[in-house]
mmCIF file of C-alpha atoms in Angstrom:
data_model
loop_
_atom_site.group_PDB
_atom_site.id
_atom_site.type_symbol
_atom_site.label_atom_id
_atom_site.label_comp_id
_atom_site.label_asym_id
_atom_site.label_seq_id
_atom_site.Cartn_x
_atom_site.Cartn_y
_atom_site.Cartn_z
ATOM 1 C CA UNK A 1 13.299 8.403 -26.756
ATOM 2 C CA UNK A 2 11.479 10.674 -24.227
ATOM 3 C CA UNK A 3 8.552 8.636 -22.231
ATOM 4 C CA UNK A 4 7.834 11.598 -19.871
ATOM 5 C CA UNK A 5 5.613 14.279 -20.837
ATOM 6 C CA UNK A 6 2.535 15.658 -19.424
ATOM 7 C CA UNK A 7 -1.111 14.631 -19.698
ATOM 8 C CA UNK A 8 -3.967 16.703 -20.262
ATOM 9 C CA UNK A 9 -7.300 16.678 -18.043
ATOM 10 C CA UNK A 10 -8.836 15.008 -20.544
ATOM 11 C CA UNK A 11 -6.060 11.981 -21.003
ATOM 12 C CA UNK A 12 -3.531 11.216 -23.081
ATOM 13 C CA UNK A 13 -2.745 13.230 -26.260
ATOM 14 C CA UNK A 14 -2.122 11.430 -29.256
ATOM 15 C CA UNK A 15 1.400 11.721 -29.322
ATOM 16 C CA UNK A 16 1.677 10.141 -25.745
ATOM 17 C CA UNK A 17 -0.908 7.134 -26.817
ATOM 18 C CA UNK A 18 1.612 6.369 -29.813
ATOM 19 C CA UNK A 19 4.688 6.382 -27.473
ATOM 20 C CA UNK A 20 2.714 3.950 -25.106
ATOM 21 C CA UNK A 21 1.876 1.931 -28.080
ATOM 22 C CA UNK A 22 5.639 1.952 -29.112
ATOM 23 C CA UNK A 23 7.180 1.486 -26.191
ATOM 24 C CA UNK A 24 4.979 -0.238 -24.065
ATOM 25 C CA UNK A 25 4.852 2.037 -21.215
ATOM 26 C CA UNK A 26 4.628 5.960 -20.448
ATOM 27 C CA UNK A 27 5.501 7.963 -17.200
ATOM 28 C CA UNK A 28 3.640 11.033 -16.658
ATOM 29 C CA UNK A 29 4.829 13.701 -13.998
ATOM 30 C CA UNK A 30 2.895 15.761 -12.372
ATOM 31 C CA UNK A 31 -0.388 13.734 -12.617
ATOM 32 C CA UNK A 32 -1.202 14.460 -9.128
ATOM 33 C CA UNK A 33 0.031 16.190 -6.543
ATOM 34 C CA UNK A 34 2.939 15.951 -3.719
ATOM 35 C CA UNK A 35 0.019 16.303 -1.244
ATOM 36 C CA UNK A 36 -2.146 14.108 -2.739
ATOM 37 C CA UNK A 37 0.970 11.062 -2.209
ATOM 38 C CA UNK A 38 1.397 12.358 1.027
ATOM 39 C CA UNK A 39 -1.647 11.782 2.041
ATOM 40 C CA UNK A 40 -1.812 8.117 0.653
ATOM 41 C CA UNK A 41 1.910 7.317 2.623
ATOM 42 C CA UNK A 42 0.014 8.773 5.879
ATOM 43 C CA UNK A 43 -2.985 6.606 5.321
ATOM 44 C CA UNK A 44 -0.593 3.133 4.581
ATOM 45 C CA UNK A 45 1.232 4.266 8.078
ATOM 46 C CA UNK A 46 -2.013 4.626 9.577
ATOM 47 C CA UNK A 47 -3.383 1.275 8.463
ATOM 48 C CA UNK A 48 -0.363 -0.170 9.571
ATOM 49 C CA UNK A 49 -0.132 1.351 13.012
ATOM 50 C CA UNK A 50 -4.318 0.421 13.209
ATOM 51 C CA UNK A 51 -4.602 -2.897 11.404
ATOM 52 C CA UNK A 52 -1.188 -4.962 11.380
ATOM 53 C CA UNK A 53 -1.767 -7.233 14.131
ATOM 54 C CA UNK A 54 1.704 -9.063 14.493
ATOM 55 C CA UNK A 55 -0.022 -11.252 17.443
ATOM 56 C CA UNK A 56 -1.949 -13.145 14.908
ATOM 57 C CA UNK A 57 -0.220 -12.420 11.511
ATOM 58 C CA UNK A 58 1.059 -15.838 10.286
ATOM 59 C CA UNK A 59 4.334 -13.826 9.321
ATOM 60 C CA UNK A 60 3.748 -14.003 5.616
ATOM 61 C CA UNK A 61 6.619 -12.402 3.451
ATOM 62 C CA UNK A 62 6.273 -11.173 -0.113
ATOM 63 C CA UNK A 63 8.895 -12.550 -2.751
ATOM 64 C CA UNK A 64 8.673 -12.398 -6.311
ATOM 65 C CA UNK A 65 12.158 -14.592 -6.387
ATOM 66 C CA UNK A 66 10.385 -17.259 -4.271
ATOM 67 C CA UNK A 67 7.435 -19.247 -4.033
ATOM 68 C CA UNK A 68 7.676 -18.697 -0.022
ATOM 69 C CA UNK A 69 3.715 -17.026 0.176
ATOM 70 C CA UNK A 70 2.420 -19.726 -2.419
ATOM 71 C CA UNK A 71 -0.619 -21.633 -1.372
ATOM 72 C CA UNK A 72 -0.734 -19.691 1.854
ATOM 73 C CA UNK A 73 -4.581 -18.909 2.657
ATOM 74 C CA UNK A 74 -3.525 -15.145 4.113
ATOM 75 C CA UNK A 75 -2.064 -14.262 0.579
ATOM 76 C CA UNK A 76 -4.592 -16.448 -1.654
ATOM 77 C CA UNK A 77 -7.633 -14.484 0.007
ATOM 78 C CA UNK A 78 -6.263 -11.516 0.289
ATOM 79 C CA UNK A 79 -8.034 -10.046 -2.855
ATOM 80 C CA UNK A 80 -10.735 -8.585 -1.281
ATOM 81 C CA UNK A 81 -8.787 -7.414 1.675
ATOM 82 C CA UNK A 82 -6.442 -5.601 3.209
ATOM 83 C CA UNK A 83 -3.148 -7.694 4.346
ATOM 84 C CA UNK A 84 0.244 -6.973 5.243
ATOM 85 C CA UNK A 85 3.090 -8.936 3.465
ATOM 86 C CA UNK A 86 6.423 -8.516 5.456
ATOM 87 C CA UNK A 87 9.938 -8.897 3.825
ATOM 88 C CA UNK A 88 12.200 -11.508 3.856
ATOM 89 C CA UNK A 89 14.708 -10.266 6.058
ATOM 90 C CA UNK A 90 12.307 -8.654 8.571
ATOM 91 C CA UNK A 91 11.531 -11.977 10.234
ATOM 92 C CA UNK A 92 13.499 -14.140 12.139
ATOM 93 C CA UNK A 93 13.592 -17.691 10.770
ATOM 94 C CA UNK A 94 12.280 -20.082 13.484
ATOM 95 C CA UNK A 95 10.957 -17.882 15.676
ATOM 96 C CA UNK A 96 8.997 -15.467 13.160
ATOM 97 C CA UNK A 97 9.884 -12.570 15.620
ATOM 98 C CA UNK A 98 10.662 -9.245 13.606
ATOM 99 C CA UNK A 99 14.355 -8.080 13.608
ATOM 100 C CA UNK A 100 12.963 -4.124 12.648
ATOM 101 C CA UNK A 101 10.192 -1.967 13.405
ATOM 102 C CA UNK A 102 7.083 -2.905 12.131
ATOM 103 C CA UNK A 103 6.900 -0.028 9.704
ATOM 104 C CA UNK A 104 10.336 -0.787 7.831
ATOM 105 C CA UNK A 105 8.904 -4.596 7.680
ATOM 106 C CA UNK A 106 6.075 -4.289 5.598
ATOM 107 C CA UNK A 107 7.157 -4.881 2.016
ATOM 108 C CA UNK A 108 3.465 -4.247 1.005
ATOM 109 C CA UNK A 109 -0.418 -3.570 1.555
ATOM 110 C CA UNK A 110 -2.504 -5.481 -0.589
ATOM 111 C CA UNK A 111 -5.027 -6.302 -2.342
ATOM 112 C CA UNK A 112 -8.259 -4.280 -2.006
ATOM 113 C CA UNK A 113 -6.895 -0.974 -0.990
ATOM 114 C CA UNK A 114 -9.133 0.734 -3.820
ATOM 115 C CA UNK A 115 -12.631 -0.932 -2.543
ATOM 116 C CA UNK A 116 -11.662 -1.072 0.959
ATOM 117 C CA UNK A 117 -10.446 1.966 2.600
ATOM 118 C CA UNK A 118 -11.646 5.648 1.821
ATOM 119 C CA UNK A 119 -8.589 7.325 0.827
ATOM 120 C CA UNK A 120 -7.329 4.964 -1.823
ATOM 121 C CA UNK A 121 -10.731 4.249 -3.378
ATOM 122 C CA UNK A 122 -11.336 7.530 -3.577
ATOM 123 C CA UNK A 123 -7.837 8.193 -5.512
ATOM 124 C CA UNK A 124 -8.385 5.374 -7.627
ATOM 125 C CA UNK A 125 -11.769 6.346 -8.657
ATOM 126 C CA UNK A 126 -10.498 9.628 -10.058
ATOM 127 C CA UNK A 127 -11.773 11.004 -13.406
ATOM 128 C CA UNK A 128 -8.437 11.643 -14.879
ATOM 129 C CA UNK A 129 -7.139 7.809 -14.443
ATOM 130 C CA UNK A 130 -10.760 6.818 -16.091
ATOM 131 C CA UNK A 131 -9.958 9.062 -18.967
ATOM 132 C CA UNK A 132 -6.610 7.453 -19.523
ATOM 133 C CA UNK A 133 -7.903 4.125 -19.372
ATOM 134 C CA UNK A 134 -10.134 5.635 -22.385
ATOM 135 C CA UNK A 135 -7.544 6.731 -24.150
ATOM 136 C CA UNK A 136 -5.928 3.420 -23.883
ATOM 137 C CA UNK A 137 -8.887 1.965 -25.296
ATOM 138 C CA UNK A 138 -10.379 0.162 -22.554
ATOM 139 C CA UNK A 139 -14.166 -0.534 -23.229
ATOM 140 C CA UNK A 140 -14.767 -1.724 -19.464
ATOM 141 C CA UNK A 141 -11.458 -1.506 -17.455
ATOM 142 C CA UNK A 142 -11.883 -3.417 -14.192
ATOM 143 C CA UNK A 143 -9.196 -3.037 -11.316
ATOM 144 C CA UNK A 144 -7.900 -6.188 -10.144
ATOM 145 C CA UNK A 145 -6.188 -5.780 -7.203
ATOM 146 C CA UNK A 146 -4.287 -2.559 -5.723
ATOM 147 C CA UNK A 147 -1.146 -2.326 -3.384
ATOM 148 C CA UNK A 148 1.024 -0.007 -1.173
ATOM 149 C CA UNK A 149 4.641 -1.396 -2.162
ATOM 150 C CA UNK A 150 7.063 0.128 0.840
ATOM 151 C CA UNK A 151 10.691 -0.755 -0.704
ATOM 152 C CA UNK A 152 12.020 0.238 2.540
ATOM 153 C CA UNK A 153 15.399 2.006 3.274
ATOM 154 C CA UNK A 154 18.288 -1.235 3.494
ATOM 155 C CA UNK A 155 15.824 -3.783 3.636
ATOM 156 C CA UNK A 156 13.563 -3.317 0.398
ATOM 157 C CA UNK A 157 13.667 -6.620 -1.486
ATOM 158 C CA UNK A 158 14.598 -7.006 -4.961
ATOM 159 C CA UNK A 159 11.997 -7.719 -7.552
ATOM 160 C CA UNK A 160 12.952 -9.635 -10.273
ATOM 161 C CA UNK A 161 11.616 -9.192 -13.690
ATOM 162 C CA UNK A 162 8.334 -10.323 -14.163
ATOM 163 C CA UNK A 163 4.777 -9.024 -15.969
ATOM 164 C CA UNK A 164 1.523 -7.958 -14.766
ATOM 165 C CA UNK A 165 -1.012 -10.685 -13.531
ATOM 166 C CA UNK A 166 -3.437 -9.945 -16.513
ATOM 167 C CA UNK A 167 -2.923 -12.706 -18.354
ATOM 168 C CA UNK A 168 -6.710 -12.420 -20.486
ATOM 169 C CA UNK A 169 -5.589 -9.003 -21.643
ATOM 170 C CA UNK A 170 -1.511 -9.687 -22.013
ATOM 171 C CA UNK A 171 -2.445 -12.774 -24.432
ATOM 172 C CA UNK A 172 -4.719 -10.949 -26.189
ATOM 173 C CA UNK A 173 -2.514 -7.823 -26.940
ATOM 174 C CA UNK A 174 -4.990 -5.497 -25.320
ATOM 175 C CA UNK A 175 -3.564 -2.803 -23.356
ATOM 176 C CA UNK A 176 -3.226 -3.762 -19.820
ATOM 177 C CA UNK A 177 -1.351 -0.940 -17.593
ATOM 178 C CA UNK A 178 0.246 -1.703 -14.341
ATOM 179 C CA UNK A 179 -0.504 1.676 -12.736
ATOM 180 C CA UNK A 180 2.328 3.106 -10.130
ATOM 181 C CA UNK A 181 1.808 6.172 -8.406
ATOM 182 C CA UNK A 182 5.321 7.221 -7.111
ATOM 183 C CA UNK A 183 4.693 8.247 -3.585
ATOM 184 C CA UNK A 184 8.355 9.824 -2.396
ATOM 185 C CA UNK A 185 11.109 11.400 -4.607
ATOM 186 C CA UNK A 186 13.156 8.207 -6.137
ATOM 187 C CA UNK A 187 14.872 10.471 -8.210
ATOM 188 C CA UNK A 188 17.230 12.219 -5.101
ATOM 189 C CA UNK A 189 18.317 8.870 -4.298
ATOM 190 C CA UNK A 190 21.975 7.998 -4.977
ATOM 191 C CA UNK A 191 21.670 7.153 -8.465
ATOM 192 C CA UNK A 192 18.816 6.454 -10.956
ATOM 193 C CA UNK A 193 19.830 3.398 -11.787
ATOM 194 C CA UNK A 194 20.010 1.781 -8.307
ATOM 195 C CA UNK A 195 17.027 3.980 -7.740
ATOM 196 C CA UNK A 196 14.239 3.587 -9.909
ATOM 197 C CA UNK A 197 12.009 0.893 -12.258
ATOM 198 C CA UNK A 198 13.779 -1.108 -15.426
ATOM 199 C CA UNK A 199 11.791 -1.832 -17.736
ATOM 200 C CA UNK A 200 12.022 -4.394 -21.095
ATOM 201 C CA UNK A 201 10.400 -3.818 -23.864
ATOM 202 C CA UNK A 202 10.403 -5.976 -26.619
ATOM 203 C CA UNK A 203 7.010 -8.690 -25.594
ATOM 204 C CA UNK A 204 7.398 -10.631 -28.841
ATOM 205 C CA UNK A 205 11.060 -11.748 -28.012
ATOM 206 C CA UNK A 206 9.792 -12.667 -24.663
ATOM 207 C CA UNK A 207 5.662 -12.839 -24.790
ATOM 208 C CA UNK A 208 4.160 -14.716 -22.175
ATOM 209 C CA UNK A 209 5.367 -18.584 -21.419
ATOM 210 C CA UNK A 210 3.978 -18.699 -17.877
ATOM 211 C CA UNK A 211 0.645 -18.230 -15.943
ATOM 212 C CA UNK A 212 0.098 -18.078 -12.172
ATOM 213 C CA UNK A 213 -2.627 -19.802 -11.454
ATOM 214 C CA UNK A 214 -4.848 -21.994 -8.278
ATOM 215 C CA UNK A 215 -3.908 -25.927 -8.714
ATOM 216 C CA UNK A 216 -7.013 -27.032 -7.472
ATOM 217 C CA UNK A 217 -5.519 -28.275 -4.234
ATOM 218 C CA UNK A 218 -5.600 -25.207 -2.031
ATOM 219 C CA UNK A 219 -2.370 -24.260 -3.773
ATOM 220 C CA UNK A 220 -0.623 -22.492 -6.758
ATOM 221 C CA UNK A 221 1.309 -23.488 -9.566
ATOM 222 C CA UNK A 222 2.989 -21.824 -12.355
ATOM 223 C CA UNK A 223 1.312 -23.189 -15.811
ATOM 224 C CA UNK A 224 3.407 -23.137 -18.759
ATOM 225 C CA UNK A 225 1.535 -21.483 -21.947
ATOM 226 C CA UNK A 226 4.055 -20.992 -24.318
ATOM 227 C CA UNK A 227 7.359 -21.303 -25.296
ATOM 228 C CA UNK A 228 9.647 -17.758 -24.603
ATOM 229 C CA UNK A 229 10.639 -16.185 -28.097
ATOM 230 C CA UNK A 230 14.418 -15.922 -27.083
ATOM 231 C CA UNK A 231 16.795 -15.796 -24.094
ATOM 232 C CA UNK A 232 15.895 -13.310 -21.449
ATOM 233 C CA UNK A 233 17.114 -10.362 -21.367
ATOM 234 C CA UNK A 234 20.514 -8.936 -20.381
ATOM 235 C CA UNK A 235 21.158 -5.976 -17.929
ATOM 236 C CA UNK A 236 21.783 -3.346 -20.305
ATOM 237 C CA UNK A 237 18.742 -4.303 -22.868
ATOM 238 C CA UNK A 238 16.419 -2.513 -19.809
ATOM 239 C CA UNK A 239 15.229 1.023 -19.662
ATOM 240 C CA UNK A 240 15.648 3.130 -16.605
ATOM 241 C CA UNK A 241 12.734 4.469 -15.812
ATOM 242 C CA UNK A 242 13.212 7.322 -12.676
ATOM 243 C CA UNK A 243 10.298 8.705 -10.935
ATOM 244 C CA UNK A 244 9.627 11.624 -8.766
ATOM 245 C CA UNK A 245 6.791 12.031 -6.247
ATOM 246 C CA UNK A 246 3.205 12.903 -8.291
ATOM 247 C CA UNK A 247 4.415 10.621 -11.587
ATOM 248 C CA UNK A 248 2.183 7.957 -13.628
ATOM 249 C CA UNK A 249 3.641 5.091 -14.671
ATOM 250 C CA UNK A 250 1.784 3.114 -17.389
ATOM 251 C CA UNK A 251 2.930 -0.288 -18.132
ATOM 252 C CA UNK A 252 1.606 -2.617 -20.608
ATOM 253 C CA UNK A 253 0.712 -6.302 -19.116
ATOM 254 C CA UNK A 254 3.702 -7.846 -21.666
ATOM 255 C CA UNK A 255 6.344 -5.748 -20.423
ATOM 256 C CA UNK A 256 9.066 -6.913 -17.847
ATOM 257 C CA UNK A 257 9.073 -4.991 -15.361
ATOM 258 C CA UNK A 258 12.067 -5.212 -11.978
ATOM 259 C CA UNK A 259 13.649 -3.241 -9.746
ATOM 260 C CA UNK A 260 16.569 -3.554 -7.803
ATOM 261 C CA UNK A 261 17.226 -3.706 -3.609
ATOM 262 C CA UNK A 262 16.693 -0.688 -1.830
ATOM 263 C CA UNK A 263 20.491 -0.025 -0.051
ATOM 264 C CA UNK A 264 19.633 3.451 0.215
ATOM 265 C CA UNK A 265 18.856 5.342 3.077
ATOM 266 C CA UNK A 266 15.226 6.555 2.009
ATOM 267 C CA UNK A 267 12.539 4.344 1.180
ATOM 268 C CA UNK A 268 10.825 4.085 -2.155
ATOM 269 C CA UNK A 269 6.977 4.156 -1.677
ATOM 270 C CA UNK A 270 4.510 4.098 -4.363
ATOM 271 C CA UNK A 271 0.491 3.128 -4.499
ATOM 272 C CA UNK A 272 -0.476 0.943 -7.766
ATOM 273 C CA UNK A 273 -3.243 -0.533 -9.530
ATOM 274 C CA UNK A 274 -3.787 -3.314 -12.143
ATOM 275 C CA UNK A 275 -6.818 -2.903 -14.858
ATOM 276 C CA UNK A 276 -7.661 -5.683 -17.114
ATOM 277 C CA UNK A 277 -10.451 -5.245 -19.566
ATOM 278 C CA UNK A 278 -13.629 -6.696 -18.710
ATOM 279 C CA UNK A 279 -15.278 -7.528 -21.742
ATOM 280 C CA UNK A 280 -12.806 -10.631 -21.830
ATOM 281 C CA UNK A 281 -13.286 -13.538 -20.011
ATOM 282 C CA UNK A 282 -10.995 -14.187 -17.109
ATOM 283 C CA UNK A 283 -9.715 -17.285 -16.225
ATOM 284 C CA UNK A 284 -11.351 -19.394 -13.275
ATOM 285 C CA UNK A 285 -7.608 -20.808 -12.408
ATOM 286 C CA UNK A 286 -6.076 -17.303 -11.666
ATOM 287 C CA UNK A 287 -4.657 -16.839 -8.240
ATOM 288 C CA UNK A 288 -6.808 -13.288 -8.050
ATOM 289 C CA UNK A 289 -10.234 -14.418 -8.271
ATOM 290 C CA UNK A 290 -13.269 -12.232 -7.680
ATOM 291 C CA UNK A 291 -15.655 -13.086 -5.154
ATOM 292 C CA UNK A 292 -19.121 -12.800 -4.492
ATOM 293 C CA UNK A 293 -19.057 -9.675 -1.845
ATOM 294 C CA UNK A 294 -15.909 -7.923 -3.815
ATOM 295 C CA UNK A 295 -16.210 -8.408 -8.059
ATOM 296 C CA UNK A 296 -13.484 -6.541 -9.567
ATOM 297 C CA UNK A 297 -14.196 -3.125 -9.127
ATOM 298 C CA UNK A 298 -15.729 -1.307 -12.428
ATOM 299 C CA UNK A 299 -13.251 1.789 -13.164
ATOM 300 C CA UNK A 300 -15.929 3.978 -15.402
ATOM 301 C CA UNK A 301 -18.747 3.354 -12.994
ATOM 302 C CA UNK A 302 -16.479 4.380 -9.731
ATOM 303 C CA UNK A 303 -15.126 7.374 -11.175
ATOM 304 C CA UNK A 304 -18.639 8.425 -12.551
ATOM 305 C CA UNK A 305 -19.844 7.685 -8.922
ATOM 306 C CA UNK A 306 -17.248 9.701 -7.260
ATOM 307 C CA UNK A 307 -17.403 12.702 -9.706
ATOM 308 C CA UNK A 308 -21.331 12.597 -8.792
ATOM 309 C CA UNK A 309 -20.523 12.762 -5.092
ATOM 310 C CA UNK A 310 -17.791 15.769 -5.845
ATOM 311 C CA UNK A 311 -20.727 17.824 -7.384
#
């Protein structure tokens, strides 16, 4: 099963739409170039060098494994900002002092990246990622949230396997992509497998049991929706998925997605997005939650504005 061909200007051909739809993902090299994720990795240093404030950061980390960052106001507001989530073992317990440099500390920038600052919302807003969201069938994609996710040399956490956070679209069997753009070269790591994203993909065996959502208290809770359609899955039953720098990724929201801890020497960098489609309702209980200044960001209407402003 090959999952990695090229995309046209125009999106996806139909043979890569009917692997996506069969496989529930699709990774595209070459969609943009080693320039253009250099430039994003310079901007995510730069905002951390110009906006990580470690005097008054309450030391949030980011763990999919834990509920550490639950109910915490810096991470439940964070969706129409940009925040700094630090990893586990980059603070000292009891004295929240950092035991790297700040750079290597940062497990990720999140959540507004696309609105926010220049340089991602103008990548985002591309017209080739609107046209694959057309292909994909999206009537009125709307981006979520978007993140810088460092995996750091030695100290990059694990992330266990979970799905995307777009529950409306996952239940309803709409396509939903998690969008990765690989920002370094995964691939000349020490080994693909150690190196790279697993992916599972059989969402009826699994589907979706559990919901993150607000509790109504100031903090989260995970709901239970449905029962799991068999035991999860084993090591082997995932796909390796390796990247190189300029590749696509495009996951549906049923798919589990992990990736192991970065022992290596080199980090593993890469910018993502999540789309839902808007003509569903979204849930009020949802930890993401649109506000009033920042509603999720309209993907047709950005890219049409920034292909305006190119001309």
């Amino acid at each position: 099963m090959s999952a990695t061909l090229s995309p046209p200007p125009a999106g996806l051909t139909p043979e890569q739409l009917r692997q996506f739809d069969a496989d529930g993902f699709l990774a595209l090299p070459h969609f943009f170039t080693t320039a253009d994720a250099r430039r994003l990795l310079d901007r995510a240093r730069v905002l951390i060098d110009d906006r990580l404030d470690l005097a008054n950061h309450p030391k949030t980390v980011f763990s999919t494994g834990r509920d550490d960052h639950v109910g915490d106001a810096y991470f439940l507001d964070s969706g129409d900002k940009i925040r700094f989530f630090l990893e586990e073992d980059a603070v000292e317990a009891g004295t929240g002092r950092l035991q790297v440099p700040r750079h290597e500390a940062v497990n990720k920038i999140g959540h507004a990246l696309h609105e926010l600052d220049p340089v991602f919302r103008e990548f985002s807003a591309r017209p080739e990622l609107a046209a694959i969201a057309k292909s994909l069938r999206f009537k009125e994609p709307r981006v979520l949230q978007s993140m810088v996710i460092m995996k750091n040399p030695r100290i990059g956490g694990a992330v266990p396997p979970h799905q995307v956070d777009s529950t409306p679209v996952s239940l309803s069997s709409t396509p939903a992509p998690f969008v990765p753009h690989s920002l370094i070269d995964p691939h000349l790591l020490s080994g693909y497998r150690q190196d790279s994203t697993f992916l599972y993909t059989d969402p009826p065996r699994f589907g979706v049991s559990q919901r993150f959502v607000r509790d109504g208290n100031g903090g989260t809770t995970f709901r239970d929706v449905g029962a799991k359609g068999g035991p999860d899955p084993e090591a082997e039953e995932y796909t390796c998925v390796p990247t190189e720098a300029g590749t696509l990724v495009l996951i549906h929201g049923l798919v589990l997605h992990k990736s192991e801890r970065n022992t290596s020497g080199k980090s593993r960098n890469i910018y993502t997005f999540h789309a839902i489609e808007g003509s569903l309702p979204y849930p009020s209980d949802n930890w993401l939650l649109p506000t009033a200044d920042m509603p999720f960001t309209r993907l047709y209407a950005a890219s049409a504005a920034a292909a305006d402003t190119a001309a």
